[in-house]
Structure formats: C-alpha cells, structure tokens
mmCIF file of C-alpha atoms and ligand atoms in Angstrom:
data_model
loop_
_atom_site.group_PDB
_atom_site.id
_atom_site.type_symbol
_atom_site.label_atom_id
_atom_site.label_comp_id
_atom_site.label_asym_id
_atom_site.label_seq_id
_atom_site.Cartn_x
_atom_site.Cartn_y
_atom_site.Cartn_z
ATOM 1 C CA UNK A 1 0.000 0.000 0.000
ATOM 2 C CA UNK A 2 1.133 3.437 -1.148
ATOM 3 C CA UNK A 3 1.435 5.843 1.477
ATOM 4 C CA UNK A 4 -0.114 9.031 1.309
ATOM 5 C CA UNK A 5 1.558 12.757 0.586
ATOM 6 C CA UNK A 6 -0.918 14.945 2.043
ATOM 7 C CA UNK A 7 0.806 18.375 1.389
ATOM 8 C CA UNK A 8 3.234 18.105 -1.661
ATOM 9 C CA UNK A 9 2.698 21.772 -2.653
ATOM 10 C CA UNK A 10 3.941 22.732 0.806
ATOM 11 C CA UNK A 11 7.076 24.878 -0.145
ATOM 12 C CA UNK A 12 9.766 23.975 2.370
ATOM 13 C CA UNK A 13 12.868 26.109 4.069
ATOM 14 C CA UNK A 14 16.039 25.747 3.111
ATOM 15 C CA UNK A 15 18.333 23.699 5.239
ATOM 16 C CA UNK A 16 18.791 20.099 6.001
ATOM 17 C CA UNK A 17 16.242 17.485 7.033
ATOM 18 C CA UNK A 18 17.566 14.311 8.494
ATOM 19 C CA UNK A 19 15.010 11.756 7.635
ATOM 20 C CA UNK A 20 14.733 8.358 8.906
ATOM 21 C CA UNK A 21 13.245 5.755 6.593
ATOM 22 C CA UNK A 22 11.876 2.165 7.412
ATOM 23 C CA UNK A 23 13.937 -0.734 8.480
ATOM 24 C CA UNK A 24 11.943 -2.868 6.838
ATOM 25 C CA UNK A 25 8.177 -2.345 6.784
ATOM 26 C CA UNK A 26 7.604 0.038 4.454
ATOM 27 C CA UNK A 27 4.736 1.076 6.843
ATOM 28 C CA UNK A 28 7.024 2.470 9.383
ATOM 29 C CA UNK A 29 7.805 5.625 6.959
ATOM 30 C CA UNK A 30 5.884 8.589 8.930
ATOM 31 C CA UNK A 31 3.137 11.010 6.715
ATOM 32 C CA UNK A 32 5.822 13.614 7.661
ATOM 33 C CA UNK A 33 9.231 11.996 6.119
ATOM 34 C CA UNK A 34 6.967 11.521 3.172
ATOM 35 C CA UNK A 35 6.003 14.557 2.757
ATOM 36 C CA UNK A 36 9.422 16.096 3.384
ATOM 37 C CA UNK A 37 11.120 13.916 0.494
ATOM 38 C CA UNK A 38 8.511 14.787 -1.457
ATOM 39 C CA UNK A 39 9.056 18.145 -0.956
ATOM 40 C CA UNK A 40 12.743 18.604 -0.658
ATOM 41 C CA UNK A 41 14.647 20.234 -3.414
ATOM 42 C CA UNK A 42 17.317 17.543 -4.000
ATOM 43 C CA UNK A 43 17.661 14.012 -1.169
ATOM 44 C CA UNK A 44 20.936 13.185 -0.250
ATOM 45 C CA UNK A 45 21.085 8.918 -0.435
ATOM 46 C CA UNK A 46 23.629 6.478 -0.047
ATOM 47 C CA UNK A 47 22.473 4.099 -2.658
ATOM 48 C CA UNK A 48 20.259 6.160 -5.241
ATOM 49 C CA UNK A 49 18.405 2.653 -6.353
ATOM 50 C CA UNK A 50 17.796 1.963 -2.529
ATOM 51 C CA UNK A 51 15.697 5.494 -2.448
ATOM 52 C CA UNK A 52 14.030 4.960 -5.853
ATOM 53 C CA UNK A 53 12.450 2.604 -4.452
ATOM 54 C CA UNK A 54 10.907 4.141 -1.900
ATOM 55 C CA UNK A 55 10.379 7.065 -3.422
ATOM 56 C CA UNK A 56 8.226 5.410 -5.917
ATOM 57 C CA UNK A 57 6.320 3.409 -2.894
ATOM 58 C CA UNK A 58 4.952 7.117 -1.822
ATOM 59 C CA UNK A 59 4.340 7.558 -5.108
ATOM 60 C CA UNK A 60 7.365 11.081 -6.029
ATOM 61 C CA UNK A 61 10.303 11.910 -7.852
ATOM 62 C CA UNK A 62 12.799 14.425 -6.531
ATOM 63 C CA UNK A 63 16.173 14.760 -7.553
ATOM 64 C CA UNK A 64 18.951 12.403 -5.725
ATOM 65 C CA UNK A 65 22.802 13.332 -4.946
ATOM 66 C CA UNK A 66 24.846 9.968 -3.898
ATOM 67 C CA UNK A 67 26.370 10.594 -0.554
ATOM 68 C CA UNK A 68 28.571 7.669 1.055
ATOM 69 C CA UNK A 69 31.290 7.306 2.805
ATOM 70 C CA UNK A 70 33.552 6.798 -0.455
ATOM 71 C CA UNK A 71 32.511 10.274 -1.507
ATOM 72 C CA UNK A 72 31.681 12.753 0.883
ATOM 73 C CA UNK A 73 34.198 14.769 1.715
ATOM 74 C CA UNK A 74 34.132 15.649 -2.302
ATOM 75 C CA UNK A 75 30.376 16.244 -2.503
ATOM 76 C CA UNK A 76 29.827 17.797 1.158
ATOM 77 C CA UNK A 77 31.086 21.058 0.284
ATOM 78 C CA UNK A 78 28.157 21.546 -2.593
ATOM 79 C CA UNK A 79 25.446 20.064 -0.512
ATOM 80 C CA UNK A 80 25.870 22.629 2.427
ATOM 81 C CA UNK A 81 26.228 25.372 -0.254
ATOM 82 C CA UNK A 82 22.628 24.056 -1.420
ATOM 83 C CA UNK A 83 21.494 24.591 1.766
ATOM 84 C CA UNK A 84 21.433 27.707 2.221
ATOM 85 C CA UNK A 85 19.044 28.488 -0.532
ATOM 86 C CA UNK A 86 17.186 24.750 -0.864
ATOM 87 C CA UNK A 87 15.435 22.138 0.997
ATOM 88 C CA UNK A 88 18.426 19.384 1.187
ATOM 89 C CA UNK A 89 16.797 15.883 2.979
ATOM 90 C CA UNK A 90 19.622 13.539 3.756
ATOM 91 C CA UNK A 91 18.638 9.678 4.111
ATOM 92 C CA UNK A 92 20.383 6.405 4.568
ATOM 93 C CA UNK A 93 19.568 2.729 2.890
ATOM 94 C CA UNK A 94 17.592 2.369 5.809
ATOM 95 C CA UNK A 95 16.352 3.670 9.539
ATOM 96 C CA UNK A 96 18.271 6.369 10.857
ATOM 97 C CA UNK A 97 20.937 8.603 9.238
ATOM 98 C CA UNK A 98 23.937 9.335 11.151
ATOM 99 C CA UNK A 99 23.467 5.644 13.640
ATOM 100 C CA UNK A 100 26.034 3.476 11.776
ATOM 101 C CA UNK A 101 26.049 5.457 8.814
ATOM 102 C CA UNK A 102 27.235 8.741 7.169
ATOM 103 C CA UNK A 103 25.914 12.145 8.018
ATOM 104 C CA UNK A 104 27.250 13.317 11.124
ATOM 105 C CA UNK A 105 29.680 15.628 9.238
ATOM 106 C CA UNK A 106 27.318 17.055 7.398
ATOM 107 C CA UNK A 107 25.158 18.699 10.350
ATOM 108 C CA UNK A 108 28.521 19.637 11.543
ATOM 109 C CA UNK A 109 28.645 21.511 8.429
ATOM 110 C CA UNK A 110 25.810 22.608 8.077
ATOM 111 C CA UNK A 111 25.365 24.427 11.634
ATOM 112 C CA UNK A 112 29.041 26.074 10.842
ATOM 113 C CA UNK A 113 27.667 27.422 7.917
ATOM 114 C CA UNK A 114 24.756 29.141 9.808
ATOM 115 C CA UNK A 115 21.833 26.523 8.349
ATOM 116 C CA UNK A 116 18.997 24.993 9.548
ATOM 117 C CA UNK A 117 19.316 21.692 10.491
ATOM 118 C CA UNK A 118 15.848 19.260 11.120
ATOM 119 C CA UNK A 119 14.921 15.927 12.097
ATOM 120 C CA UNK A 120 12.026 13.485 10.709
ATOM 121 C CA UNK A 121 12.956 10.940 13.426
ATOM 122 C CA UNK A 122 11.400 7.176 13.182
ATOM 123 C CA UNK A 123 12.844 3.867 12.903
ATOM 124 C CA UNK A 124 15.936 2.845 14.211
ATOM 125 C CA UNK A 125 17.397 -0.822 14.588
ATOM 126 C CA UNK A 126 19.203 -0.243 17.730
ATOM 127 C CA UNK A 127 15.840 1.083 19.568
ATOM 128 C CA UNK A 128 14.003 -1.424 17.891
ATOM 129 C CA UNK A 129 16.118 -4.526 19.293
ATOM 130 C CA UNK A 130 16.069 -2.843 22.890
ATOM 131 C CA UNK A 131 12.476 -2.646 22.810
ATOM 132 C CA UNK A 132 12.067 -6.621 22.137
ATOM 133 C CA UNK A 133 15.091 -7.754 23.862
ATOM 134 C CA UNK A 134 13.449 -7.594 27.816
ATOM 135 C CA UNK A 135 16.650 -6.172 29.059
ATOM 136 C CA UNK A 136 16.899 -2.946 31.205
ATOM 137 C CA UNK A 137 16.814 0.593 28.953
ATOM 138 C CA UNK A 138 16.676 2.851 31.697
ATOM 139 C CA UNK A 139 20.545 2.776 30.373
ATOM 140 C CA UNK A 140 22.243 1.657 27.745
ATOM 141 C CA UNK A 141 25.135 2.167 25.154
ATOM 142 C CA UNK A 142 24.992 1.962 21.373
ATOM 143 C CA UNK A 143 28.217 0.108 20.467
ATOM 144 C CA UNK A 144 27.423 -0.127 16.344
ATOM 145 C CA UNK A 145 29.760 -3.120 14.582
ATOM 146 C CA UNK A 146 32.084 -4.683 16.696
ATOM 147 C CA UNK A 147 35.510 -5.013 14.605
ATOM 148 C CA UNK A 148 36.078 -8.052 12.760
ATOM 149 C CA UNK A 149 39.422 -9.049 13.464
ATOM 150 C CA UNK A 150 39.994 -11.053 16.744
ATOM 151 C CA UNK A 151 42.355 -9.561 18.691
ATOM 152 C CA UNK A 152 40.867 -5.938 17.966
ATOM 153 C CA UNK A 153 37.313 -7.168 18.938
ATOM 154 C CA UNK A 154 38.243 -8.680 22.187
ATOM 155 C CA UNK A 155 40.192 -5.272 22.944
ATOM 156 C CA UNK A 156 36.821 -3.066 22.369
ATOM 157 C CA UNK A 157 34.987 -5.862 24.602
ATOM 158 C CA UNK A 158 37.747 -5.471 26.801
ATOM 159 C CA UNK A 159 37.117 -1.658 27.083
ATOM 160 C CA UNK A 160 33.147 -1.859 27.685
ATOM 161 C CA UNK A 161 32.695 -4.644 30.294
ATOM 162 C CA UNK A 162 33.179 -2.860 33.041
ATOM 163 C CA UNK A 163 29.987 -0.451 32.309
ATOM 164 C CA UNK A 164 27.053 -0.682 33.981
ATOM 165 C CA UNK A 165 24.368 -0.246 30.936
ATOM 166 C CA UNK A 166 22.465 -2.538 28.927
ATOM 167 C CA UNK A 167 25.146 -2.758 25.591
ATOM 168 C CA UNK A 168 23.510 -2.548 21.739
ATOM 169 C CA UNK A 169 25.560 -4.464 18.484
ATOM 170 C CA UNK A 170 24.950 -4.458 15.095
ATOM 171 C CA UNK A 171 26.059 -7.392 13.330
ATOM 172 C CA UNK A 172 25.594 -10.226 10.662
ATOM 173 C CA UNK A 173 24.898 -13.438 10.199
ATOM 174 C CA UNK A 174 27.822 -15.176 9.261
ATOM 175 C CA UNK A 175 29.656 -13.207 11.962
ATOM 176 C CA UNK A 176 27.035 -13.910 14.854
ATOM 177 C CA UNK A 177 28.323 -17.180 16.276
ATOM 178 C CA UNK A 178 32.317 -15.662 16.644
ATOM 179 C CA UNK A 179 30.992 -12.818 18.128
ATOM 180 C CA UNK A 180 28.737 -13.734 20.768
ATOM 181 C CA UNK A 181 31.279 -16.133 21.881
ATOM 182 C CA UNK A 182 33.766 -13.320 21.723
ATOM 183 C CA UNK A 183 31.116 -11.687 24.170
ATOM 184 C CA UNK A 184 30.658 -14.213 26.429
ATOM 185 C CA UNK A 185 34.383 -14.718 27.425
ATOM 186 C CA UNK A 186 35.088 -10.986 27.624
ATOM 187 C CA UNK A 187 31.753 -9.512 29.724
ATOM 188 C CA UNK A 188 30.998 -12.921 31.299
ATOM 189 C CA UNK A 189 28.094 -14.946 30.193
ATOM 190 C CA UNK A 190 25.557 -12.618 30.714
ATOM 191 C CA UNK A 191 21.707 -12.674 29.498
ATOM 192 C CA UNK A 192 20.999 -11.375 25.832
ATOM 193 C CA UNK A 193 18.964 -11.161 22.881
ATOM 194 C CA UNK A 194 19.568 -11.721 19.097
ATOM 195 C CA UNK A 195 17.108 -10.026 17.307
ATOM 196 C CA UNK A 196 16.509 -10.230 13.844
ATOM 197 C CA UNK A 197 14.836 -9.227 10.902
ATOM 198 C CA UNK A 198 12.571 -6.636 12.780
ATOM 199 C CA UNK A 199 9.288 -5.438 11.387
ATOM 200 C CA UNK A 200 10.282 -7.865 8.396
ATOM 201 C CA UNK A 201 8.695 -11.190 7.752
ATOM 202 C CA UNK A 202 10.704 -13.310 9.422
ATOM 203 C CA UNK A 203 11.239 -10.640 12.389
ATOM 204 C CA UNK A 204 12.500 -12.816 15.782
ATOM 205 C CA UNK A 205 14.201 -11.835 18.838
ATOM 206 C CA UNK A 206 15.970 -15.477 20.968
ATOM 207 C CA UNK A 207 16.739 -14.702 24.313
ATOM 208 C CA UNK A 208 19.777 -16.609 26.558
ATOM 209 C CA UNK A 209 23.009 -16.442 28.037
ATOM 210 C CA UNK A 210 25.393 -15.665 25.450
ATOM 211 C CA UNK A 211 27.085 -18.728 25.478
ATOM 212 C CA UNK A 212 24.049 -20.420 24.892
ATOM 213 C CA UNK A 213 23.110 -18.632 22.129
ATOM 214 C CA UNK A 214 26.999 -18.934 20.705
ATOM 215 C CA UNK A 215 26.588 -22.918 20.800
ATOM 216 C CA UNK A 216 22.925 -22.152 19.056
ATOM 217 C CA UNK A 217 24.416 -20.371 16.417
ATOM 218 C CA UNK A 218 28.009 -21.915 15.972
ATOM 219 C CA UNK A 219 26.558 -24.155 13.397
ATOM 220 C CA UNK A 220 26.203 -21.018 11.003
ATOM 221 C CA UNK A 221 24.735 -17.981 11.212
ATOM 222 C CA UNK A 222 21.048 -17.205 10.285
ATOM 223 C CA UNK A 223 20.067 -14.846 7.349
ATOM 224 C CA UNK A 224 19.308 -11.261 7.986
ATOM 225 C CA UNK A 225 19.921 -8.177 10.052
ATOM 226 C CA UNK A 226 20.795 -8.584 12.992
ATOM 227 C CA UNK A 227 21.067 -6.369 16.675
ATOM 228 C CA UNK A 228 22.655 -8.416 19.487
ATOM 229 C CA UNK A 229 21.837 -7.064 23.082
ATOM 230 C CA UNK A 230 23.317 -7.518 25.922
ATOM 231 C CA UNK A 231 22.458 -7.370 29.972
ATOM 232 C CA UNK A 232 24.618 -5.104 32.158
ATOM 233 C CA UNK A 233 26.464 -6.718 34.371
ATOM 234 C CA UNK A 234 24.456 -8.035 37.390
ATOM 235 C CA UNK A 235 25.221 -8.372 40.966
ATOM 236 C CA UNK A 236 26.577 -11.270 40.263
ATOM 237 C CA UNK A 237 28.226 -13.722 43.291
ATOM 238 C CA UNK A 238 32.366 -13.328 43.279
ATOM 239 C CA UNK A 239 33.570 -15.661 40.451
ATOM 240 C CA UNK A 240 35.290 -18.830 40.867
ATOM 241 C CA UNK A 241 38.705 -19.121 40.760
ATOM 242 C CA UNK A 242 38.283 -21.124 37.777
ATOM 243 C CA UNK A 243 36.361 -18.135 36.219
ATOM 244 C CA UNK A 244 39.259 -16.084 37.316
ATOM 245 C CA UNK A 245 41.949 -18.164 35.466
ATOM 246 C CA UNK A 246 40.681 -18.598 32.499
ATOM 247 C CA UNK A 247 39.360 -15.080 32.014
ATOM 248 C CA UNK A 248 42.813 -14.216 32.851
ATOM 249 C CA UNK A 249 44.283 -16.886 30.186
ATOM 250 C CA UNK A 250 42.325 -15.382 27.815
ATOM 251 C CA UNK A 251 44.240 -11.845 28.791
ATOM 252 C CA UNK A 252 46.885 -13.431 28.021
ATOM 253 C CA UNK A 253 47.477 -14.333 24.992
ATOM 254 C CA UNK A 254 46.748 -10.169 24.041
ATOM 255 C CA UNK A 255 48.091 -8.316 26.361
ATOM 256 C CA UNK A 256 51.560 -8.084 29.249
ATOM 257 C CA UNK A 257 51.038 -10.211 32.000
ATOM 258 C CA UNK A 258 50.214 -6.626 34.136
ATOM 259 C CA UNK A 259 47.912 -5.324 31.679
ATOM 260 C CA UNK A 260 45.717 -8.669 32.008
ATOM 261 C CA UNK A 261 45.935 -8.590 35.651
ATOM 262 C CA UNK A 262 44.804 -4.983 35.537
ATOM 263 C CA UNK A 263 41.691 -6.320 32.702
ATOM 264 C CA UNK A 264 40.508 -9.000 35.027
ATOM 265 C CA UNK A 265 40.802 -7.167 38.125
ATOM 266 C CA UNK A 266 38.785 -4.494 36.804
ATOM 267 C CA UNK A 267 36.293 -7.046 35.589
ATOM 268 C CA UNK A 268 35.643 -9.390 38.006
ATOM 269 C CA UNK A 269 36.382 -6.171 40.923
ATOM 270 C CA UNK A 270 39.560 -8.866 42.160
ATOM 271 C CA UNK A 271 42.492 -8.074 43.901
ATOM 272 C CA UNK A 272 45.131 -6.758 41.221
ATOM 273 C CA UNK A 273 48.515 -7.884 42.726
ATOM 274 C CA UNK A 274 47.045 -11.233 43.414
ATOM 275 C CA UNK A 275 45.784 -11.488 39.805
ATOM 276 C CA UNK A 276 49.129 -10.239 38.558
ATOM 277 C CA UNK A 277 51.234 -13.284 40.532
ATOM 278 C CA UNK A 278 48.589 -15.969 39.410
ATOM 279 C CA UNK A 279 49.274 -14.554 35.704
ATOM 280 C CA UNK A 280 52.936 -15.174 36.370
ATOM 281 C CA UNK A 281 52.572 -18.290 37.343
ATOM 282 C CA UNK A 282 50.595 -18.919 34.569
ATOM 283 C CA UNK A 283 53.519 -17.852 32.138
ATOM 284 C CA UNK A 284 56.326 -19.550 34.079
ATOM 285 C CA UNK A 285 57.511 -23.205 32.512
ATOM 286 C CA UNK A 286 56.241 -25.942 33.805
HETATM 287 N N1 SAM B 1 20.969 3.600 10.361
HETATM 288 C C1 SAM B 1 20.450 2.291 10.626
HETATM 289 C C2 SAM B 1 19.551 2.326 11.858
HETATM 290 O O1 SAM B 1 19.011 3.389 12.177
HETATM 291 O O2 SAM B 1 19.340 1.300 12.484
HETATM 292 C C3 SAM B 1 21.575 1.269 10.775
HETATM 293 C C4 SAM B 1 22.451 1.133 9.581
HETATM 294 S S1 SAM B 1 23.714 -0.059 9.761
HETATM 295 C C5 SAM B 1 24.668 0.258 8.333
HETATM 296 C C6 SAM B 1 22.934 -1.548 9.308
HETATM 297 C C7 SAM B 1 22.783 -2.507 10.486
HETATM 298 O O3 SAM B 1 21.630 -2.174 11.244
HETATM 299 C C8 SAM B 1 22.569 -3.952 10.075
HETATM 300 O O4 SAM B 1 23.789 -4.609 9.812
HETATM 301 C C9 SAM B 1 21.889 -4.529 11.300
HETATM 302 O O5 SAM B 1 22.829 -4.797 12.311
HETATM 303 C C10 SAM B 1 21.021 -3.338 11.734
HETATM 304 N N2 SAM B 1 19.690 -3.441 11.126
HETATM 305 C C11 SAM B 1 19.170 -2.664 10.159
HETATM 306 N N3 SAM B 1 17.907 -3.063 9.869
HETATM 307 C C12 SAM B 1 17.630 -4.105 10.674
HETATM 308 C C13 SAM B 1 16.494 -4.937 10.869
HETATM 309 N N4 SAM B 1 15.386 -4.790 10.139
HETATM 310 N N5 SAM B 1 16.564 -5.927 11.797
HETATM 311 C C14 SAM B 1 17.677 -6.092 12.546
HETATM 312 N N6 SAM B 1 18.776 -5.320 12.413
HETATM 313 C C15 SAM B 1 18.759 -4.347 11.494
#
C-alpha cells in the first residue's frame, strides 16, 4: 500500500532534514518523512536505487545526490552550499541517518555554515532490538559493529565490560556465532537477545546467556539483520577461581602479563597484585 503525501505543494525552508526511513516495513515511513522527500529540493542517499524505491512506494520523484562514505568529503562542500538556498533531505539505505552510517559531518557543516538543520525521526534498529530484547533501557550504550578481526574485537569488549548499561551491536549473520562467543568470554556470560529481521517477515528476537546462544548459532549464522543485546552486568556472586583463570588466560594471549591482571581485576572487581602473581605463574615453565 502506497502511502499518502498529504501536502506536496507545501514549499519547504532551506536547510537540512535528516530523515529516517523504514527498516523494513515500508509502513514504518511517517506522513511527515513523506512529505518532506517529497518536498525537498534535491535528497541526499547512499544508494540512489535503494531510495528509488521508496520514493516510488509514496508515489514522487525528486532529484537524488549519492552521498557515502567513499565520496563525501568531495560532494559535502556543494550540498551545504545548497542549503542555504534549498530544501536538502539527507537519508540512509535504511532507519536512521547518522546511527552506523554517514551524516554526522554534514550537520557539523551545516550548523558552521549558519543553516537549519531538522529531524524526521522514526525507525531505528538499535531502539528497535532494545524494545524486544526484555533487558533494562533505563541505560544503555549503542556500540554499532564490533571489529572483525579477533584480537581488535576482544580489545573493544575489553574496554566496555566494566559499564554498567544494557550494551547494543549491530552485526551479521555469518559473523554472529564468533561474536557472541567473543562476548561471552570478555563480559561474562551474561543474558541477551539476538534479534533479527525486525518489522520484516521473518522478524525474531531469541533470548539466553550468550554462550548459549553462541553454541545455538556456531553451526552457522542465520540470514538477515541482525542487533545483538546484551544485559549489564548483574550483581553477580564473586567468580570462581576457575572463572578467574581462564578469564585471565584469555588476557593473556593479548596483552603483558600486568595489563591482564589490571583487565581482570577491573572485571571481576579482584584483587590486582594477586591477579598479577597468578598470571605469572601462569607464564612460568612448567
Ligand atoms: N541507520 C540504521 C539504523 O538506524 O538502524 C543502521 C544502519 S547499519 C549500516 C545496518 C545494520 O543495522 C545492520 O547490519 C543490522 O545490524 C542493523 N539493522 C538494520 N535493519 C535491521 C532490521 N530490520 N533488523 C535487525 N537489524 C537491522
């Protein structure tokens, strides 16, 4: 069903409009983003045929200017230029721009320059997954893709455990399995949700501790978009010594043998010296 434009003759001030567009369900694209792309001078996209097709789902055509990361710091300059005489709407492939995709430098450069800078806000995957993951939101942190390579996506989980929010990933299927076990060894195996596909067909959100969900995935990952989310750290009773050791194994093999004393201390709120003697230990020859 086409969704309706109810002003399109309504003449609009020049500036920017960030507008967020459906994750999915083409439903979830408000009257008022409609009626801003249909009435913007020129829309800002990161995939032109992306757009088309939504533009022709509300039923306009308006003018498109590619803007990715691969070529905006070349284009930028003319867009905010635009702006100060024409309605420029920025969007992204899908949900929100500037949330795991390009725009951010664009309001930057747009408020230097003096210009008016509106949001359309509506979907977004990360507040999506929070709202069908049953974990706490009085608090949480966005944490967008995780990096790919081991060593540097242990080191980011290294540098988050300790806080005391609900955390948000975006990730994909065949990387879902290495990650949440990635997760489980570096915040503890703490509750979660993998939620995928939302307000699509095949929408789902699983719910576990992330090491059970690892071992549910490790056969392969499922097909989709995916949010992982993650339980803050609970109150939970002082770790064995077991825990201990082989969080501090782990340490190990990335970091000094201080620096992973200092990791799991931190983590597990043990005594650092102690930690740091056990690690030794650890290293010495049998
Ligand atoms: N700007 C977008 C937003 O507001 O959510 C996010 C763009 S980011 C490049 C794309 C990632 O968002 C996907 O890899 C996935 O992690 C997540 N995502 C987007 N749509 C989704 C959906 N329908 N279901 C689950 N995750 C989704």
């Amino acid at each position: 069903m086409t969704s309706p434009v109810t002003n399109t003759t309504t003449k609009l001030d020049p500036g920017l409009y960030i507008v967020a567009t459906p994750i999915g369900n083409l439903g979830d694209l408000s009257p008022r983003a409609a009626n801003i792309l249909a009435a913007a001078d020129v829309i800002a996209v990161e995939d032109s045929r992306v757009t088309a097709g939504l533009l022709r789902h509300i039923g306009v055509k308006r003018p498109m200017q590619p803007y990715h990361d691969h070529n905006a710091e070349h284009v930028r300059p003319a867009l905010v230029a635009r702006m100060g005489v024409e309605a420029v709407a920025l969007v992204s492939d899908a949900g929100t721009p500037l949330i795991s995709d390009p725009g951010y430098k664009l309001v930057r450069d747009a408020r230097a320059a003096g210009h008016a800078v509106v949001t359309i806000p509506g979907p977004c995957a990360a507040i999506a997954a929070l709202t069908l993951a049953g974990l706490p939101t009085d608090r949480f942190l966005f944490c967008g893709f995780l990096p790919p390579k081991e060593k540097a996506r242990a080191d980011a989980i290294a540098e988050i455990a300790g806080i005391r929010a609900t955390l948000v990933f975006y990730e994909s299927g065949p990387r879902l399995a290495a990650t949440l076990a990635a997760l489980a060894v570096g915040l503890g195996d703490r509750e979660a949700a993998v939620t995928r596909e939302i307000t699509k067909r095949f929408e789902e959100a699983v719910t576990g501790t992330l090491s059970t969900l690892a071992a549910r995935y490790a056969e392969g990952g499922p097909k989709g978009e995916i949010v992982v989310v993650v339980a803050p750290p609970g109150e939970a009773p002082p770790p064995s010594a077991e825990d201990a050791d082989t969080a501090l194994a782990e340490a190990l093999t990335r970091l000094p043998a201080s620096k992973a004393a200092g990791e799991v201390a931190k983590r597990f709120g043990l005594d650092r010296k102690a930690l740091y003697a056990r690690a030794m230990a650890m290293k010495a020859p049998e």
